[in-house]
Tab-separated table of C-alpha atoms and ligand atoms in Angstrom:
chain	number	residue	atom	x	y	z
D	1	UNK	CA	6.479	-2.126	-9.622
D	2	UNK	CA	9.639	-1.267	-10.435
D	3	UNK	CA	10.910	2.280	-10.631
D	4	UNK	CA	10.603	3.843	-14.144
D	5	UNK	CA	9.104	0.967	-15.211
D	6	UNK	CA	4.660	1.179	-16.429
D	7	UNK	CA	2.048	-0.615	-15.206
D	8	UNK	CA	0.685	-1.029	-18.879
D	9	UNK	CA	4.389	-2.178	-20.327
D	10	UNK	CA	5.628	-4.029	-17.379
D	11	UNK	CA	4.090	-5.300	-14.691
D	12	UNK	CA	0.816	-7.557	-14.856
D	13	UNK	CA	-1.068	-5.976	-12.123
D	14	UNK	CA	-1.170	-2.974	-9.827
D	15	UNK	CA	-1.345	-3.381	-6.417
D	16	UNK	CA	-3.135	-0.767	-3.534
D	17	UNK	CA	-3.569	-0.632	-0.276
D	18	UNK	CA	-6.889	-1.097	0.384
D	19	UNK	CA	-7.521	2.433	2.868
D	20	UNK	CA	-11.646	1.851	3.382
D	21	UNK	CA	-12.067	2.638	7.262
D	22	UNK	CA	-8.500	3.798	7.420
D	23	UNK	CA	-9.655	6.556	8.907
D	24	UNK	CA	-11.301	4.307	12.179
D	25	UNK	CA	-8.217	2.141	12.591
D	26	UNK	CA	-5.258	4.680	12.572
D	27	UNK	CA	-4.489	7.351	14.694
D	28	UNK	CA	-2.197	9.706	13.095
D	29	UNK	CA	-0.448	12.796	14.583
D	30	UNK	CA	-1.781	16.261	13.200
D	31	UNK	CA	-0.629	16.556	9.857
D	32	UNK	CA	-0.815	13.181	8.450
D	33	UNK	CA	-4.331	13.584	9.332
D	34	UNK	CA	-4.664	16.145	7.282
D	35	UNK	CA	-3.236	14.540	4.297
D	36	UNK	CA	-5.495	11.746	5.052
D	37	UNK	CA	-8.188	13.417	4.895
D	38	UNK	CA	-7.658	15.256	1.779
D	39	UNK	CA	-9.601	15.447	-1.288
D	40	UNK	CA	-5.856	14.492	-3.268
D	41	UNK	CA	-5.207	11.195	-1.449
D	42	UNK	CA	-8.330	9.575	-2.024
D	43	UNK	CA	-8.253	11.050	-5.734
D	44	UNK	CA	-4.589	9.444	-6.100
D	45	UNK	CA	-5.862	5.929	-5.643
D	46	UNK	CA	-8.940	6.485	-7.838
D	47	UNK	CA	-6.834	8.173	-10.433
D	48	UNK	CA	-4.892	5.198	-10.653
D	49	UNK	CA	-7.818	2.848	-10.690
D	50	UNK	CA	-9.176	4.790	-13.095
D	51	UNK	CA	-5.972	4.678	-15.111
D	52	UNK	CA	-5.452	1.261	-14.747
D	53	UNK	CA	-8.988	0.147	-16.005
D	54	UNK	CA	-7.908	2.095	-19.122
D	55	UNK	CA	-5.069	0.246	-20.008
D	56	UNK	CA	-6.294	-3.221	-19.352
D	57	UNK	CA	-4.300	-3.475	-16.034
D	58	UNK	CA	-5.853	-5.613	-13.205
D	59	UNK	CA	-5.654	-3.549	-9.971
D	60	UNK	CA	-5.750	-5.272	-6.673
D	61	UNK	CA	-6.717	-4.240	-3.702
D	62	UNK	CA	-5.018	-5.655	-0.567
D	63	UNK	CA	-4.903	-4.995	3.309
D	64	UNK	CA	-2.226	-2.939	4.293
D	65	UNK	CA	-2.269	-3.423	7.877
D	66	UNK	CA	0.982	-3.822	9.414
D	67	UNK	CA	2.827	-3.813	6.017
D	68	UNK	CA	5.174	-0.891	7.126
D	69	UNK	CA	6.413	-3.162	10.055
D	70	UNK	CA	6.808	-6.155	7.726
D	71	UNK	CA	10.152	-7.394	6.138
D	72	UNK	CA	9.481	-7.646	2.626
D	73	UNK	CA	12.578	-10.264	2.529
D	74	UNK	CA	11.763	-12.584	5.583
D	75	UNK	CA	8.200	-11.371	6.481
D	76	UNK	CA	9.250	-10.888	9.979
D	77	UNK	CA	6.971	-8.683	11.067
D	78	UNK	CA	7.897	-6.094	14.137
D	79	UNK	CA	7.224	-2.847	15.423
D	80	UNK	CA	11.130	-2.155	15.950
D	81	UNK	CA	11.585	-2.744	11.853
D	82	UNK	CA	10.763	0.672	11.585
D	83	UNK	CA	13.090	2.936	12.916
D	84	UNK	CA	12.289	5.886	11.449
D	85	UNK	CA	10.042	7.537	9.088
D	86	UNK	CA	12.199	6.859	6.335
D	87	UNK	CA	14.473	3.580	7.446
D	88	UNK	CA	13.983	-0.126	7.532
D	89	UNK	CA	16.047	-2.769	9.491
D	90	UNK	CA	14.535	-6.012	9.679
D	91	UNK	CA	15.351	-7.227	13.094
D	92	UNK	CA	14.884	-10.814	11.925
D	93	UNK	CA	16.997	-10.890	9.080
D	94	UNK	CA	19.244	-7.629	8.891
D	95	UNK	CA	18.029	-6.322	5.431
D	96	UNK	CA	17.718	-2.698	5.710
D	97	UNK	CA	16.425	-0.301	2.867
D	98	UNK	CA	13.733	2.917	2.657
D	99	UNK	CA	10.871	2.383	4.554
D	100	UNK	CA	9.136	2.890	1.806
D	101	UNK	CA	10.508	0.196	-1.038
D	102	UNK	CA	10.298	-2.121	1.579
D	103	UNK	CA	6.333	-1.422	2.343
D	104	UNK	CA	5.582	-1.248	-1.562
D	105	UNK	CA	7.351	-4.839	-1.927
D	106	UNK	CA	5.313	-6.121	0.990
D	107	UNK	CA	2.158	-4.788	-0.869
D	108	UNK	CA	3.107	-6.500	-4.637
D	109	UNK	CA	3.717	-9.709	-2.888
D	110	UNK	CA	0.013	-9.487	-0.850
D	111	UNK	CA	-1.815	-8.558	-4.321
D	112	UNK	CA	0.430	-11.382	-5.691
D	113	UNK	CA	-1.156	-13.469	-3.654
D	114	UNK	CA	-4.885	-12.301	-3.344
D	115	UNK	CA	-4.748	-12.846	-7.530
D	116	UNK	CA	-3.133	-16.188	-7.374
D	117	UNK	CA	-5.952	-17.270	-4.796
D	118	UNK	CA	-8.599	-16.052	-6.739
D	119	UNK	CA	-9.793	-14.124	-4.729
D	120	UNK	CA	-12.070	-11.366	-5.147
D	121	UNK	CA	-10.627	-7.969	-5.077
D	122	UNK	CA	-12.556	-5.205	-2.927
D	123	UNK	CA	-12.144	-1.876	-4.982
D	124	UNK	CA	-13.152	1.082	-2.841
D	125	UNK	CA	-15.697	2.884	-4.271
D	126	UNK	CA	-15.242	6.055	-7.037
D	127	UNK	CA	-16.814	8.357	-4.304
D	128	UNK	CA	-14.332	7.728	-1.569
Z	201	ZN	ZN1	14.197	-9.900	6.881
């Protein structure tokens, strides 16, 4: 979703990372681990889902695997694309942008693919 554009007014759907099981999959440094396990981290996802449902906006949950390493432009995926926490430079096509913006575009496209394929979206339970 472009900055400054609300899902209820513009975009057709919201794509959320399906973080079910992320605690088992990912090894993180301590500060991030604290964030990952905090109530607010899960509460945010539940809140977005709640607000989207109220606004009649579909929520599609997607697999976030390697989304921070995949180029939103050319789909080239490599660890070296993510040069720092904030910076993304594709080793395939050379595009450079903020790492979070790139990852959000990758997730949006995955959400679109799930939606277009008519596949069932797995929405995490409210009690995460
Ligand atoms: Zn690229």
